[in-house]
Amino acid sequence: MAKKNTPLDLHDRRLLELVQRDNRLTNEALGEMVALSATAVRRRLKRLRESGVIEADVALLDSNHLGFTVITGLRCVEESREAYTHIIERMDAAPEVLQCYNVSGEVDFIIVAHMRDMAHYNEWIDDYVLGDPNVARCDTNFVYKRTKHQTAIPV
């Protein structure tokens, strides 16, 4: 987890911009882009990883090749720490769930999940949502076209 006050200078911010777009760039290539030596880039990236600013280095997959995405809003029967903890634990246990947000507004949680097919969705919604006594209501939206998918956080 990132320290709250990890100091970031302009070189750090530029490196973060670059590795968010392509983390396979070599330290030498990154160094040329930010006017630092490869050694300085390596040290900075190591510090950013160790401090938690860089959370993970991953490959992004094209979801269209692997099924479809659903976005589900969940409203709890009651607003309590126990009910919220229960939902969070269930969503953590569901391999289909990519993201789980506890939010303000009409629903208590927004869940982003990915399904192989409609049968898989039906199993998931029955097992993890409809069968949960803490869930008062759920509304699912099926993503039929992704118009923007940005993973880079502006720094």
mmCIF file of C-alpha atoms in Angstrom:
data_model
loop_
_atom_site.group_PDB
_atom_site.id
_atom_site.type_symbol
_atom_site.label_atom_id
_atom_site.label_comp_id
_atom_site.label_asym_id
_atom_site.label_seq_id
_atom_site.Cartn_x
_atom_site.Cartn_y
_atom_site.Cartn_z
ATOM 1 C CA MET A 1 0.000 0.000 0.000
ATOM 2 C CA ALA A 2 1.271 3.458 -0.901
ATOM 3 C CA LYS A 3 2.473 5.771 1.793
ATOM 4 C CA LYS A 4 0.231 8.807 1.829
ATOM 5 C CA ASN A 5 3.005 11.323 1.396
ATOM 6 C CA THR A 6 5.385 9.607 -1.007
ATOM 7 C CA PRO A 7 7.187 12.595 -2.536
ATOM 8 C CA LEU A 8 7.068 12.668 -6.337
ATOM 9 C CA ASP A 9 9.208 15.005 -8.380
ATOM 10 C CA LEU A 10 8.800 15.766 -12.092
ATOM 11 C CA HIS A 11 11.035 12.830 -13.099
ATOM 12 C CA ASP A 12 8.952 10.430 -10.980
ATOM 13 C CA ARG A 13 5.720 11.748 -12.485
ATOM 14 C CA ARG A 14 7.025 11.431 -16.024
ATOM 15 C CA LEU A 15 8.264 7.886 -15.356
ATOM 16 C CA LEU A 16 4.846 6.977 -13.943
ATOM 17 C CA GLU A 17 3.139 8.344 -17.060
ATOM 18 C CA LEU A 18 5.422 6.312 -19.296
ATOM 19 C CA VAL A 19 5.291 2.975 -17.465
ATOM 20 C CA GLN A 20 1.501 3.170 -17.228
ATOM 21 C CA ARG A 21 1.398 3.194 -21.012
ATOM 22 C CA ASP A 22 4.137 0.596 -21.583
ATOM 23 C CA ASN A 23 5.910 -1.076 -18.672
ATOM 24 C CA ARG A 24 8.130 -3.080 -21.032
ATOM 25 C CA LEU A 25 10.272 -0.066 -21.892
ATOM 26 C CA THR A 26 13.857 -0.595 -20.808
ATOM 27 C CA ASN A 27 15.467 1.574 -18.166
ATOM 28 C CA GLU A 28 17.728 2.909 -20.921
ATOM 29 C CA ALA A 29 14.763 3.931 -23.103
ATOM 30 C CA LEU A 30 12.971 5.489 -20.146
ATOM 31 C CA GLY A 31 16.143 7.330 -19.168
ATOM 32 C CA GLU A 32 16.407 8.872 -22.621
ATOM 33 C CA MET A 33 12.794 10.035 -22.425
ATOM 34 C CA VAL A 34 13.177 11.680 -19.004
ATOM 35 C CA ALA A 35 16.835 12.766 -19.177
ATOM 36 C CA LEU A 36 18.114 10.374 -16.488
ATOM 37 C CA SER A 37 20.621 7.538 -16.510
ATOM 38 C CA ALA A 38 19.348 3.963 -16.678
ATOM 39 C CA THR A 39 20.662 3.454 -13.135
ATOM 40 C CA ALA A 40 18.707 6.456 -11.830
ATOM 41 C CA VAL A 41 15.554 5.172 -13.561
ATOM 42 C CA ARG A 42 16.016 1.716 -12.012
ATOM 43 C CA ARG A 43 16.458 3.221 -8.522
ATOM 44 C CA ARG A 44 13.401 5.455 -8.907
ATOM 45 C CA LEU A 45 11.174 2.660 -10.189
ATOM 46 C CA LYS A 46 12.364 0.405 -7.362
ATOM 47 C CA ARG A 47 11.465 3.108 -4.813
ATOM 48 C CA LEU A 48 8.066 3.681 -6.431
ATOM 49 C CA ARG A 49 7.318 -0.061 -6.310
ATOM 50 C CA GLU A 50 8.524 -0.489 -2.735
ATOM 51 C CA SER A 51 6.513 2.515 -1.528
ATOM 52 C CA GLY A 52 3.361 1.149 -3.200
ATOM 53 C CA VAL A 53 2.926 3.982 -5.701
ATOM 54 C CA ILE A 54 3.381 1.346 -8.413
ATOM 55 C CA GLU A 55 0.991 -1.308 -7.217
ATOM 56 C CA ALA A 56 1.589 -3.977 -9.879
ATOM 57 C CA ASP A 57 3.049 -4.638 -13.309
ATOM 58 C CA VAL A 58 0.408 -6.425 -15.376
ATOM 59 C CA ALA A 59 -0.669 -7.325 -18.900
ATOM 60 C CA LEU A 60 -3.994 -5.853 -20.043
ATOM 61 C CA LEU A 61 -6.201 -8.281 -21.953
ATOM 62 C CA ASP A 62 -8.826 -7.525 -24.580
ATOM 63 C CA SER A 63 -12.057 -8.502 -22.825
ATOM 64 C CA ASN A 64 -13.877 -8.985 -26.144
ATOM 65 C CA HIS A 65 -11.886 -12.191 -26.688
ATOM 66 C CA LEU A 66 -12.853 -13.635 -23.322
ATOM 67 C CA GLY A 67 -16.583 -13.077 -22.750
ATOM 68 C CA PHE A 68 -18.388 -9.949 -21.596
ATOM 69 C CA THR A 69 -18.332 -7.444 -18.759
ATOM 70 C CA VAL A 70 -21.214 -6.647 -16.421
ATOM 71 C CA ILE A 71 -21.605 -3.720 -14.062
ATOM 72 C CA THR A 72 -23.888 -4.424 -11.139
ATOM 73 C CA GLY A 73 -25.225 -2.027 -8.539
ATOM 74 C CA LEU A 74 -26.032 -3.637 -5.188
ATOM 75 C CA ARG A 75 -28.211 -2.154 -2.474
ATOM 76 C CA CYS A 76 -27.908 -3.721 0.986
ATOM 77 C CA VAL A 77 -30.868 -4.576 3.191
ATOM 78 C CA GLU A 78 -29.295 -2.470 5.924
ATOM 79 C CA GLU A 79 -26.409 -0.059 6.072
ATOM 80 C CA SER A 80 -24.078 -1.533 8.642
ATOM 81 C CA ARG A 81 -20.421 -2.364 8.932
ATOM 82 C CA GLU A 82 -21.292 -6.068 9.188
ATOM 83 C CA ALA A 83 -23.435 -6.056 6.032
ATOM 84 C CA TYR A 84 -20.797 -4.135 4.064
ATOM 85 C CA THR A 85 -17.990 -6.406 5.292
ATOM 86 C CA HIS A 86 -20.027 -9.454 4.271
ATOM 87 C CA ILE A 87 -20.551 -8.096 0.720
ATOM 88 C CA ILE A 88 -16.874 -7.161 0.397
ATOM 89 C CA GLU A 89 -15.768 -10.637 1.509
ATOM 90 C CA ARG A 90 -18.175 -12.316 -0.955
ATOM 91 C CA MET A 91 -16.989 -10.149 -3.848
ATOM 92 C CA ASP A 92 -13.346 -10.802 -2.892
ATOM 93 C CA ALA A 93 -14.089 -14.529 -3.059
ATOM 94 C CA ALA A 94 -15.681 -14.305 -6.526
ATOM 95 C CA PRO A 95 -13.007 -14.749 -9.235
ATOM 96 C CA GLU A 96 -15.302 -13.056 -11.780
ATOM 97 C CA VAL A 97 -15.272 -9.771 -9.860
ATOM 98 C CA LEU A 98 -12.645 -7.395 -11.229
ATOM 99 C CA GLN A 99 -13.547 -4.335 -9.189
ATOM 100 C CA CYS A 100 -15.751 -3.661 -6.169
ATOM 101 C CA TYR A 101 -16.537 -0.124 -5.034
ATOM 102 C CA ASN A 102 -18.410 0.900 -1.886
ATOM 103 C CA VAL A 103 -20.134 4.065 -3.114
ATOM 104 C CA SER A 104 -22.517 6.823 -2.100
ATOM 105 C CA GLY A 105 -25.850 7.337 -3.814
ATOM 106 C CA GLU A 106 -28.709 5.030 -4.797
ATOM 107 C CA VAL A 107 -26.671 1.831 -4.410
ATOM 108 C CA ASP A 108 -24.166 0.749 -1.806
ATOM 109 C CA PHE A 109 -21.780 -1.114 -4.122
ATOM 110 C CA ILE A 110 -20.782 -1.033 -7.776
ATOM 111 C CA ILE A 111 -19.384 -4.344 -8.969
ATOM 112 C CA VAL A 112 -17.496 -4.783 -12.259
ATOM 113 C CA ALA A 113 -17.272 -8.442 -13.238
ATOM 114 C CA HIS A 114 -16.359 -10.458 -16.308
ATOM 115 C CA MET A 115 -18.280 -13.514 -17.505
ATOM 116 C CA ARG A 116 -17.423 -16.240 -20.013
ATOM 117 C CA ASP A 117 -21.017 -16.520 -21.192
ATOM 118 C CA MET A 118 -24.611 -16.061 -20.047
ATOM 119 C CA ALA A 119 -24.665 -19.387 -18.167
ATOM 120 C CA HIS A 120 -21.629 -18.225 -16.193
ATOM 121 C CA TYR A 121 -23.384 -14.925 -15.416
ATOM 122 C CA ASN A 122 -26.491 -16.776 -14.210
ATOM 123 C CA GLU A 123 -24.382 -18.950 -11.875
ATOM 124 C CA TRP A 124 -22.551 -15.921 -10.485
ATOM 125 C CA ILE A 125 -25.650 -13.792 -9.926
ATOM 126 C CA ASP A 126 -27.406 -16.726 -8.205
ATOM 127 C CA ASP A 127 -24.424 -17.725 -6.052
ATOM 128 C CA TYR A 128 -22.952 -14.361 -5.090
ATOM 129 C CA VAL A 129 -25.798 -11.858 -5.328
ATOM 130 C CA LEU A 130 -29.376 -13.149 -5.339
ATOM 131 C CA GLY A 131 -28.633 -15.815 -2.745
ATOM 132 C CA ASP A 132 -27.211 -13.276 -0.317
ATOM 133 C CA PRO A 133 -29.678 -12.161 2.394
ATOM 134 C CA ASN A 134 -27.738 -8.888 2.751
ATOM 135 C CA VAL A 135 -28.689 -7.817 -0.799
ATOM 136 C CA ALA A 136 -31.982 -5.950 -1.057
ATOM 137 C CA ARG A 137 -31.718 -5.197 -4.778
ATOM 138 C CA CYS A 138 -29.343 -5.495 -7.686
ATOM 139 C CA ASP A 139 -29.334 -3.897 -11.112
ATOM 140 C CA THR A 140 -27.010 -5.318 -13.759
ATOM 141 C CA ASN A 141 -25.861 -3.538 -16.888
ATOM 142 C CA PHE A 142 -24.317 -5.596 -19.692
ATOM 143 C CA VAL A 143 -21.481 -3.832 -21.484
ATOM 144 C CA TYR A 144 -22.167 -4.200 -25.209
ATOM 145 C CA LYS A 145 -19.568 -1.698 -26.388
ATOM 146 C CA ARG A 146 -16.607 -0.210 -24.585
ATOM 147 C CA THR A 147 -16.059 3.326 -25.797
ATOM 148 C CA LYS A 148 -13.174 4.191 -23.482
ATOM 149 C CA HIS A 149 -10.956 2.070 -21.274
ATOM 150 C CA GLN A 150 -8.243 4.066 -19.590
ATOM 151 C CA THR A 151 -6.076 2.441 -16.949
ATOM 152 C CA ALA A 152 -3.475 5.201 -16.593
ATOM 153 C CA ILE A 153 -4.027 7.556 -13.666
ATOM 154 C CA PRO A 154 -3.122 11.178 -14.466
ATOM 155 C CA VAL A 155 -0.021 12.165 -12.505
#
